Every structure is written in structure tokens, then in C-alpha cells.
Short mmCIF file of C-alpha atoms and ligand atoms in Angstrom, two decimals:
data_model
loop_
_atom_site.label_atom_id
_atom_site.label_comp_id
_atom_site.label_asym_id
_atom_site.label_seq_id
_atom_site.Cartn_x
_atom_site.Cartn_y
_atom_site.Cartn_z
CA MET A 1 -64.42 -5.82 126.77
CA THR A 2 -65.77 -2.62 126.51
CA VAL A 3 -63.59 0.56 124.97
CA SER A 4 -64.36 3.97 124.24
CA ALA A 5 -63.82 6.07 121.28
CA PHE A 6 -60.96 9.35 121.50
CA ASN A 7 -63.47 12.56 120.93
CA PRO A 8 -60.55 15.77 120.45
CA PRO A 9 -61.50 18.68 122.34
CA GLN A 10 -63.01 21.07 119.52
CA ARG A 11 -60.13 23.94 119.38
CA ILE A 12 -59.65 26.66 117.37
CA LEU A 13 -55.61 26.64 116.13
CA MET A 14 -53.84 29.49 115.59
CA GLY A 15 -50.44 27.65 116.79
CA PRO A 16 -47.23 27.15 113.81
CA GLY A 17 -49.16 24.04 113.35
CA PRO A 18 -51.09 22.04 112.33
CA SER A 19 -54.01 24.75 111.35
CA ASP A 20 -57.58 23.88 111.96
CA VAL A 21 -58.60 21.50 109.24
CA SER A 22 -60.91 22.15 106.66
CA PRO A 23 -64.78 19.90 107.27
CA ARG A 24 -64.70 19.62 103.62
CA VAL A 25 -61.33 18.15 103.97
CA LEU A 26 -62.36 15.80 107.44
CA GLU A 27 -65.28 14.28 105.21
CA ALA A 28 -63.10 13.96 102.11
CA MET A 29 -60.62 11.67 104.57
CA SER A 30 -63.71 9.92 105.44
CA ARG A 31 -64.11 8.63 102.21
CA PRO A 32 -63.81 4.25 101.28
CA THR A 33 -60.27 3.12 101.51
CA ILE A 34 -59.51 2.15 97.71
CA GLY A 35 -56.69 0.05 97.16
CA HIS A 36 -53.18 1.92 96.51
CA LEU A 37 -52.95 0.55 93.03
CA ASP A 38 -56.57 0.86 91.84
CA PRO A 39 -56.82 2.36 88.08
CA ALA A 40 -58.83 4.47 89.83
CA PHE A 41 -56.64 6.38 92.74
CA VAL A 42 -53.97 6.52 89.95
CA GLY A 43 -55.78 8.40 88.50
CA LEU A 44 -56.22 10.43 92.12
CA MET A 45 -52.98 10.73 92.23
CA ASP A 46 -52.18 12.50 88.66
CA GLU A 47 -54.75 15.40 90.34
CA VAL A 48 -52.78 15.98 93.41
CA LYS A 49 -49.65 16.22 91.63
CA ALA A 50 -51.30 18.85 88.88
CA ARG A 51 -53.00 20.38 92.21
CA LEU A 52 -49.42 20.60 93.18
CA GLN A 53 -47.84 21.36 90.27
CA TYR A 54 -50.58 25.09 90.53
CA ALA A 55 -50.03 25.37 94.03
CA PHE A 56 -46.38 25.89 93.54
CA ARG A 57 -46.93 27.75 89.95
CA THR A 58 -43.85 25.07 88.80
CA LYS A 59 -44.18 22.80 85.45
CA ASN A 60 -41.94 20.21 87.66
CA ASP A 61 -42.50 16.97 86.37
CA MET A 62 -41.50 15.80 89.17
CA THR A 63 -44.15 16.77 91.71
CA MET A 64 -46.11 15.33 94.51
CA ALA A 65 -46.34 14.01 97.94
CA VAL A 66 -44.23 12.53 100.39
CA SER A 67 -45.92 9.99 103.20
CA ALA A 68 -44.99 11.48 105.81
CA PRO A 69 -44.76 15.00 107.31
CA GLY A 70 -42.87 18.15 106.72
CA SER A 71 -39.73 16.64 108.33
CA ALA A 72 -39.29 13.67 105.20
CA GLY A 73 -39.94 16.39 102.41
CA MET A 74 -37.07 18.31 104.19
CA GLU A 75 -34.88 14.41 104.57
CA THR A 76 -36.02 14.08 101.21
CA CYS A 77 -34.41 16.87 99.65
CA PHE A 78 -31.45 16.37 101.07
CA VAL A 79 -30.35 12.57 100.96
CA ASN A 80 -30.88 12.46 96.91
CA LEU A 81 -29.13 15.53 96.42
CA VAL A 82 -26.22 15.28 99.40
CA GLU A 83 -23.78 12.51 98.69
CA PRO A 84 -20.54 12.00 101.37
CA GLY A 85 -18.25 15.09 100.99
CA ASP A 86 -20.43 16.89 99.56
CA THR A 87 -20.74 20.65 100.90
CA VAL A 88 -23.56 22.67 100.94
CA VAL A 89 -24.09 25.84 102.58
CA VAL A 90 -26.77 26.17 104.75
CA CYS A 91 -28.13 30.14 106.24
CA ILE A 92 -29.27 29.33 109.56
CA ASN A 93 -31.37 32.00 110.89
CA GLY A 94 -34.14 29.72 113.22
CA VAL A 95 -35.17 26.35 114.42
CA PHE A 96 -34.77 24.88 111.00
CA GLY A 97 -32.00 26.27 109.49
CA GLY A 98 -30.24 24.35 112.00
CA ARG A 99 -32.57 21.54 111.81
CA MET A 100 -31.64 21.17 107.81
CA LYS A 101 -27.34 22.11 108.97
CA GLU A 102 -28.25 18.53 110.83
CA ASN A 103 -29.69 16.71 107.64
CA VAL A 104 -26.32 17.53 106.25
CA ILE A 105 -24.42 15.88 108.40
CA ARG A 106 -25.62 13.11 108.33
CA CYS A 107 -25.69 12.54 104.70
CA GLY A 108 -22.28 12.92 105.56
CA GLY A 109 -21.36 16.17 103.33
CA LYS A 110 -19.66 19.16 104.87
CA ALA A 111 -21.48 22.00 106.41
CA VAL A 112 -21.00 25.28 106.30
CA ALA A 113 -23.52 27.32 107.86
CA VAL A 114 -24.63 31.03 107.11
CA GLU A 115 -25.43 31.70 111.14
CA GLY A 116 -28.18 34.98 110.90
CA GLN A 117 -29.43 36.65 113.82
CA TRP A 118 -32.76 35.00 115.40
CA GLY A 119 -35.62 36.84 113.83
CA ARG A 120 -34.57 38.39 110.67
CA ALA A 121 -34.07 37.91 107.28
CA VAL A 122 -31.94 35.12 105.45
CA ASP A 123 -28.78 37.98 104.35
CA PRO A 124 -28.40 37.09 100.67
CA GLN A 125 -24.47 39.31 101.21
CA ALA A 126 -23.40 36.81 103.77
CA LEU A 127 -25.09 33.72 101.85
CA GLU A 128 -22.06 35.78 98.61
CA GLU A 129 -19.32 35.37 100.86
CA ALA A 130 -19.15 31.92 101.80
CA LEU A 131 -20.41 31.17 98.77
CA ARG A 132 -17.19 33.24 97.17
CA ALA A 133 -14.99 31.55 100.16
CA HIS A 134 -16.43 27.92 99.49
CA PRO A 135 -15.75 26.93 95.76
CA GLU A 136 -16.06 23.21 96.60
CA ALA A 137 -20.22 23.83 97.06
CA SER A 138 -23.02 21.89 95.90
CA VAL A 139 -25.90 23.12 97.41
CA VAL A 140 -27.32 25.99 98.68
CA ALA A 141 -29.97 25.02 101.62
CA PHE A 142 -32.41 27.93 103.51
CA VAL A 143 -35.73 28.66 104.84
CA HIS A 144 -38.59 30.23 103.13
CA ALA A 145 -40.83 30.85 105.90
CA GLU A 146 -38.81 29.86 109.38
CA THR A 147 -41.25 28.93 111.09
CA SER A 148 -39.16 29.60 115.03
CA THR A 149 -39.76 33.20 114.25
CA GLY A 150 -41.81 34.48 112.24
CA ALA A 151 -39.25 35.52 108.74
CA GLN A 152 -39.83 35.31 105.97
CA SER A 153 -36.10 35.65 103.43
CA ASP A 154 -35.97 36.36 99.41
CA ALA A 155 -35.50 33.68 98.32
CA ALA A 156 -35.86 34.85 95.12
CA ASP A 157 -32.73 36.44 96.21
CA LEU A 158 -31.02 33.62 97.22
CA CYS A 159 -31.90 31.18 94.70
CA ARG A 160 -30.52 33.83 92.26
CA ILE A 161 -27.63 34.00 94.19
CA ALA A 162 -26.62 29.84 94.78
CA ARG A 163 -27.13 29.58 90.68
CA GLU A 164 -24.51 32.08 90.09
CA HIS A 165 -22.62 30.39 91.65
CA GLY A 166 -23.66 26.87 90.68
CA CYS A 167 -24.97 25.34 93.14
CA LEU A 168 -28.20 23.57 93.77
CA THR A 169 -30.89 24.46 96.26
CA ILE A 170 -32.98 23.06 97.88
CA VAL A 171 -36.35 24.98 99.94
CA ASP A 172 -38.17 25.05 102.73
CA THR A 173 -41.79 26.34 101.87
CA VAL A 174 -43.75 24.34 104.82
CA THR A 175 -45.84 27.30 106.77
CA SER A 176 -45.76 29.03 103.49
CA LEU A 177 -47.16 26.85 100.57
CA GLY A 178 -50.47 28.92 100.18
CA GLY A 179 -50.26 32.24 102.70
CA THR A 180 -47.53 33.62 100.90
CA PRO A 181 -45.98 33.54 97.36
CA VAL A 182 -44.12 30.56 96.47
CA LEU A 183 -43.02 30.55 93.10
CA VAL A 184 -41.08 27.44 92.57
CA ASP A 185 -39.57 28.07 88.27
CA GLU A 186 -39.98 32.58 88.44
CA TRP A 187 -37.10 31.62 91.25
CA GLY A 188 -35.79 28.49 89.51
CA ALA A 189 -35.58 27.03 92.91
CA ASP A 190 -34.78 23.72 92.05
CA ALA A 191 -35.67 20.84 95.79
CA VAL A 192 -38.35 22.09 96.79
CA TYR A 193 -40.52 20.75 99.99
CA SER A 194 -43.87 21.78 101.87
CA GLY A 195 -46.32 20.29 105.19
CA THR A 196 -49.79 19.71 104.93
CA GLN A 197 -50.85 21.16 108.02
CA LYS A 198 -49.66 24.76 107.99
CA CYS A 199 -51.33 26.43 105.50
CA LEU A 200 -53.11 24.31 103.19
CA SER A 201 -54.78 23.47 106.27
CA CYS A 202 -55.03 19.46 105.40
CA ALA A 203 -54.02 17.46 108.21
CA PRO A 204 -50.75 16.92 109.31
CA GLY A 205 -48.65 14.30 107.29
CA LEU A 206 -48.20 13.71 104.04
CA SER A 207 -45.31 16.34 102.55
CA PRO A 208 -45.55 17.86 98.96
CA VAL A 209 -41.78 18.18 96.78
CA THR A 210 -41.48 19.39 93.92
CA PHE A 211 -37.59 18.72 91.57
CA SER A 212 -36.31 20.19 89.22
CA GLY A 213 -34.85 18.39 85.47
CA ARG A 214 -31.68 20.09 87.35
CA ALA A 215 -32.32 18.69 90.75
CA VAL A 216 -33.48 15.54 89.02
CA GLU A 217 -30.20 14.92 86.66
CA LYS A 218 -27.86 15.39 89.67
CA VAL A 219 -29.85 12.08 91.47
CA ARG A 220 -29.99 10.38 88.26
CA ASN A 221 -26.52 10.29 88.63
CA ARG A 222 -25.40 10.07 91.83
CA ALA A 223 -22.40 7.87 92.42
CA ARG A 224 -23.37 5.86 94.84
CA PRO A 225 -27.68 4.70 95.82
CA VAL A 226 -29.13 7.23 98.80
CA GLN A 227 -29.01 5.89 101.75
CA SER A 228 -32.58 6.28 102.65
CA TRP A 229 -34.98 2.75 101.28
CA PHE A 230 -38.00 4.75 101.05
CA LEU A 231 -37.02 8.62 100.30
CA ASP A 232 -34.78 7.72 97.29
CA LEU A 233 -36.41 9.18 94.91
CA ASN A 234 -35.07 7.21 91.89
CA LEU A 235 -37.49 3.56 93.27
CA VAL A 236 -40.17 6.78 94.33
CA MET A 237 -40.66 8.38 90.71
CA GLY A 238 -41.59 5.00 89.44
CA TYR A 239 -44.24 5.16 91.63
CA TRP A 240 -45.39 8.95 91.30
CA GLY A 241 -43.96 9.69 88.50
CA SER A 242 -46.56 9.96 84.87
CA GLY A 243 -46.95 8.10 82.19
CA ALA A 244 -45.09 4.90 82.44
CA LYS A 245 -47.07 2.10 84.73
CA ARG A 246 -47.06 2.96 88.34
CA ALA A 247 -44.82 0.69 90.18
CA TYR A 248 -45.16 -1.17 94.39
CA HIS A 249 -43.00 0.82 96.07
CA HIS A 250 -44.98 1.17 99.15
CA THR A 251 -49.03 1.58 99.91
CA ALA A 252 -49.35 5.81 99.71
CA PRO A 253 -52.09 6.76 102.57
CA VAL A 254 -54.42 6.77 100.76
CA ASN A 255 -57.25 9.12 102.85
CA ALA A 256 -54.68 11.74 103.33
CA VAL A 257 -53.97 11.63 99.43
CA TYR A 258 -58.39 12.36 99.44
CA GLY A 259 -57.60 15.06 101.79
CA LEU A 260 -55.15 16.98 99.82
CA HIS A 261 -56.67 16.84 96.58
CA GLU A 262 -59.56 18.04 98.74
CA ALA A 263 -57.17 21.07 100.38
CA LEU A 264 -55.52 22.13 96.71
CA GLY A 265 -59.20 21.62 95.51
CA ILE A 266 -60.26 24.61 97.91
CA LEU A 267 -57.11 27.25 97.28
CA MET A 268 -58.38 26.38 93.37
CA GLU A 269 -61.18 27.58 94.34
CA GLU A 270 -60.14 30.44 95.84
CA GLY A 271 -57.24 31.44 93.92
CA LEU A 272 -53.67 31.27 94.67
CA GLU A 273 -53.52 35.76 95.32
CA ALA A 274 -57.33 35.72 96.91
CA ALA A 275 -54.99 33.53 99.79
CA TRP A 276 -52.14 35.21 99.88
CA ALA A 277 -54.69 38.78 99.96
CA ARG A 278 -57.01 36.75 102.92
CA HIS A 279 -53.59 36.32 104.72
CA ALA A 280 -51.74 39.33 104.73
CA ARG A 281 -55.50 40.88 105.50
CA HIS A 282 -55.70 39.60 108.68
CA HIS A 283 -52.63 39.35 108.82
CA GLY A 284 -52.94 43.35 109.21
CA ALA A 285 -56.14 43.36 112.08
CA LEU A 286 -54.01 40.44 114.48
CA LYS A 287 -51.03 42.83 113.70
CA ALA A 288 -53.34 46.84 114.98
CA GLY A 289 -54.86 44.85 117.81
CA LEU A 290 -51.71 43.43 118.73
CA GLU A 291 -49.78 46.70 119.07
CA ALA A 292 -52.17 48.16 120.59
CA MET A 293 -52.24 46.10 123.19
CA GLY A 294 -49.13 46.99 123.52
CA LEU A 295 -47.24 44.14 122.46
CA SER A 296 -44.58 44.22 119.73
CA PHE A 297 -43.16 41.60 117.31
CA VAL A 298 -39.73 39.74 117.05
CA VAL A 299 -39.59 40.57 113.07
CA PRO A 300 -39.17 43.53 111.19
CA GLU A 301 -42.39 44.56 109.23
CA SER A 302 -40.87 44.43 105.73
CA GLU A 303 -39.65 40.90 106.67
CA ARG A 304 -42.27 39.02 108.61
CA LEU A 305 -45.13 36.75 107.79
CA PRO A 306 -48.56 36.99 108.15
CA GLN A 307 -49.06 33.30 109.05
CA LEU A 308 -46.82 33.65 111.96
CA ASN A 309 -47.15 36.14 114.05
CA ALA A 310 -44.13 36.43 116.84
CA VAL A 311 -44.58 38.78 119.82
CA THR A 312 -42.74 39.76 122.46
CA ILE A 313 -44.73 37.35 126.74
CA PRO A 314 -45.26 41.11 129.06
CA GLU A 315 -42.39 41.03 131.63
CA GLY A 316 -42.94 39.19 134.95
CA ILE A 317 -45.90 36.86 132.37
CA ASP A 318 -45.92 33.64 132.78
CA ASP A 319 -46.38 31.93 129.41
CA ALA A 320 -47.60 28.80 129.92
CA ALA A 321 -50.00 29.82 131.95
CA VAL A 322 -51.22 32.01 129.12
CA ARG A 323 -51.23 29.24 126.61
CA ALA A 324 -52.79 27.24 129.36
CA ARG A 325 -56.21 29.48 130.27
CA LEU A 326 -56.47 30.18 126.69
CA LEU A 327 -56.68 26.35 125.63
CA ALA A 328 -59.20 25.65 129.19
CA ASP A 329 -61.37 28.95 128.39
CA TYR A 330 -61.71 29.30 124.64
CA GLY A 331 -60.40 26.75 123.11
CA LEU A 332 -57.74 28.26 121.73
CA GLU A 333 -54.24 27.06 121.27
CA ILE A 334 -51.17 29.71 120.04
CA GLY A 335 -47.79 28.19 120.27
CA ALA A 336 -44.97 28.54 122.12
CA GLY A 337 -41.79 29.85 121.26
CA LEU A 338 -38.95 27.74 120.09
CA GLY A 339 -35.13 27.53 120.35
CA ALA A 340 -33.71 30.14 121.96
CA LEU A 341 -36.99 31.75 121.40
CA ALA A 342 -38.15 29.62 123.95
CA GLY A 343 -40.08 31.53 127.41
CA LYS A 344 -40.27 34.99 125.27
CA VAL A 345 -42.29 35.19 122.62
CA TRP A 346 -45.42 33.52 121.48
CA ARG A 347 -46.11 32.13 118.12
CA ILE A 348 -49.41 32.84 116.91
CA GLY A 349 -50.89 31.61 113.71
CA LEU A 350 -53.06 32.82 111.18
CA MET A 351 -52.67 29.11 109.04
CA GLY A 352 -55.45 28.36 105.83
CA HIS A 353 -58.82 28.05 107.09
CA ALA A 354 -58.29 29.01 110.44
CA CYS A 355 -57.59 32.30 108.76
CA ASN A 356 -60.29 34.59 109.25
CA ARG A 357 -61.81 38.10 111.37
CA ARG A 358 -63.80 34.85 113.90
CA ASN A 359 -60.21 33.89 115.06
CA VAL A 360 -58.38 37.52 114.43
CA LEU A 361 -60.80 38.85 117.22
CA LEU A 362 -60.88 36.29 119.42
CA CYS A 363 -57.29 35.87 120.42
CA LEU A 364 -57.20 39.81 120.64
CA ALA A 365 -60.36 39.69 123.00
CA ALA A 366 -59.27 36.67 124.75
CA LEU A 367 -55.56 37.56 125.51
CA GLU A 368 -56.61 40.99 126.52
CA SER A 369 -58.57 39.10 128.90
CA THR A 370 -56.21 36.33 130.22
CA LEU A 371 -53.66 38.67 130.55
CA SER A 372 -55.75 41.45 132.42
CA ALA A 373 -56.44 39.19 134.81
CA MET A 374 -53.65 38.19 135.51
CA GLN A 375 -52.17 42.39 135.86
CA ALA A 376 -49.81 42.05 132.93
CA PRO A 377 -48.67 45.51 132.25
CA ILE A 378 -50.87 45.87 128.50
CA GLU A 379 -53.87 48.53 127.24
CA THR A 380 -57.15 47.33 127.18
CA GLY A 381 -60.05 47.75 125.55
CA VAL A 382 -58.98 48.78 122.32
CA ALA A 383 -57.12 45.68 120.86
CA VAL A 384 -60.20 44.80 119.45
CA ASP A 385 -61.98 48.28 117.47
CA ALA A 386 -57.79 48.73 116.24
CA ALA A 387 -58.55 45.33 114.43
CA MET A 388 -62.23 46.42 114.00
CA SER A 389 -60.18 49.90 112.16
CA ALA A 390 -57.93 47.67 110.42
CA TYR A 391 -60.41 45.73 108.71
CA GLY A 392 -61.56 49.18 107.54
C1 PLP B 1 -43.74 22.71 110.95
C2 PLP B 1 -42.04 22.80 109.64
C3 PLP B 1 -41.13 22.42 109.19
C4 PLP B 1 -41.72 20.12 110.09
O1 PLP B 1 -42.35 20.18 109.18
P1 PLP B 1 -43.77 18.82 110.68
O2 PLP B 1 -44.57 18.37 109.45
O3 PLP B 1 -43.70 19.71 111.24
O4 PLP B 1 -42.52 17.86 109.93
C5 PLP B 1 -40.26 21.57 108.62
N1 PLP B 1 -39.89 23.20 108.24
C6 PLP B 1 -40.88 24.58 108.87
C7 PLP B 1 -40.38 25.84 108.08
C8 PLP B 1 -42.01 24.16 109.65
O5 PLP B 1 -42.86 24.86 109.86
#
């Protein structure tokens, strides 16, 4: 039988994830698979843990990568920290906050939704009021970087408010980790999850998570076992936990862990602060170009994520047709709107390895030529210059 190999087309990934994966990460992932309890792999797990502590800015011992994508990190936090009957205040300012609420309900918890405006940060005052109205609440959940709109919330403030009301926090940092400051210990956040495929520029499939001592305590003292066997931290801790002899729980995706180790190594070489500064710099140039073209941002400037730029689609322009052309003519992927913003915005990612000057200029030029060919009401001939002057 003759079968053909799958050879993916060459793309530049400037959507909401996955982002371009560094060749160094791809090369690391192609190294020989070894046993997941091999002493060499156990040593690698310890290094990955230390590197994740660096990325998350935490000393939490319970820091590891869940063997599944970001959504599984989300689920890990909820199934472990929410018991049936628990009241959880969920801040919702986009698609991912909505998923958090769904998680609470499926865990048998009572979700109190703090509904915010899409495209805005979570309002701390609204959280404060919800907690006053619900003194029985034990957990507060919110999304730090809402990828569906491009808004960033003030995690330090939200964690402080939650703590003042005796609540643990669950924080989604899938899109922020490696792109904008995620300061787990400084915030005093309790259960924080992320993903490998956004600003860490690693292949999709793993979810870094970290749990504070308070959160681990709560998981250890649950009245009933965690409903999910696979995501039960009491069991996973025996596998990823330090010191103690590792016990078989599941088989880690060995080569994916090689990739994460390399991606975190790249982040450490650059330095977290330098990575944050790079995301801010290229966002500044992209923004200058998009605005010169006449496109406008969904999120007010002070609440905007540099790594996820949601801009409104010009009047009368077919969203899908533009994205299809960018893909066909330039190999360039940008994201569509999600949820309430579907068909209304594009989401242009500047994440990790893909966040560079070449991509900013290519995206502006490609978007301009595509839109002007469709007679869109935009300014032409100015975007690339505006971006160049933003670079200075
Ligand atoms: C992408 C994303 C997720 C889900 O991650 P997957 O890797 O797609 O499962 C969760 N939350 C936010 C904010 C995201 O951007």
C-alpha cells in the first residue's frame, strides 16, 4: 500500500493560537522517545518544573504541566477546587469566562456570574459587590488575558479583593504567560493555568499549572474525591511531585515535554522582562499601522493586550473572504471573531516566536493590499510607514 505523508503548508501564525513554533522546539520534539519513568526523564520533569516556576514567577512546589491543552488546565483547576454545593464567583468579560462558569456548573457548584462588558477589563468594583452579596462564596475565577476580545484585567487587584473575602482564586493566564507579566506569588493567586501554544510558542497539547499552598490544602482536605480521576491533583502530585519516588499515573507525552523544556529555555535566555518588552514594542508598531489604515481597536488602550489585537472589520467587508485571501496569498493566518464578536472583528496575534518586526510589516502590507483590492474604505500607502516610525 502506498500512503502519503502529511506535509503541512508553510504558514505564519498571527491568530489567537497556536502561534509559530520555534524550529528549536520542533527539533527538540523530534529527539528519541525514552521511558517516562526513565531517570533521565524524571530529571527533565524537575527541570521543566523549575522553568515553569520561573515563567509563572512563583515558588509554588505544586507547579507542573497537565498532559493536555489549556482547556484541561482550566478543568484541572475547577474539578479540584470546586466541590458540589460550593459557590464560585465567575467574572465574565468574554468567551473564556463563560467557559469557566460552565466548569463550575459541571462540578456541581453554584456559579455567581459577574457579567462585564466584552472588550473591557473585569470591573473590580463589580467583583467586590458580588462578594458582599455572596459571603458564602469560596472561590473567585477570572481570565487575566481574555483572548476573545484582547482585554487584560488587573489580576493583582482582583486577587486582593478575593483574598479579603476569604476566597481562593482561579486565574486563566493561557494567553498572558510569556507575553505580559504573570506574577503568581506577587498577586497571591491560588490556582493558575496556562497553555503552551500561545506566547510560549510551543506546540499545542500541554497546560502549565501552578497551585499555592492554600489551594493544595483545599484539594487535600476535600470532603469527597475529585470526580475526574485523570485530573485529580492528589494523584497527579504523586507523578509530578518532587522528592518522593514518582508513581505511575499516566504516561506523560514525553516528546511534548521535550518541546516545553526547550520553549521555556528560549524564554529564559531572552528573559521574561525582555519578552514582555518585545511584545509591547511590536504591538506598538502594529497598532500604529492598523490605526493609520483606519481600523479601530475593540479594547480601550489602557486595557489592551499587546499579544492579541482585536480590530473592527471595515463596513461591507466579508470577514471570511479576507482571511481566506491572506492564507492563500501570503500563508498568513489571522483570527476570526469569537462569540459575540464573530463576524465583527479580526483578532491579530503577536505571540511568542511570531511576535517580530517581519510579521508586523508583512501583516500590515498583506491586509492593506487585500482590503484595497476589495474596495474597503481604508487609507492606503500609510500603514507600513506608520509602523516603521513607531519602531523609531
Ligand atoms: C486558548 C485559550 C484557552 C484554551 O486553550 P486550548 O489550548 O485551546 O485548550 C483557554 N483560555 C484562554 C484565555 C485561551 O486563550
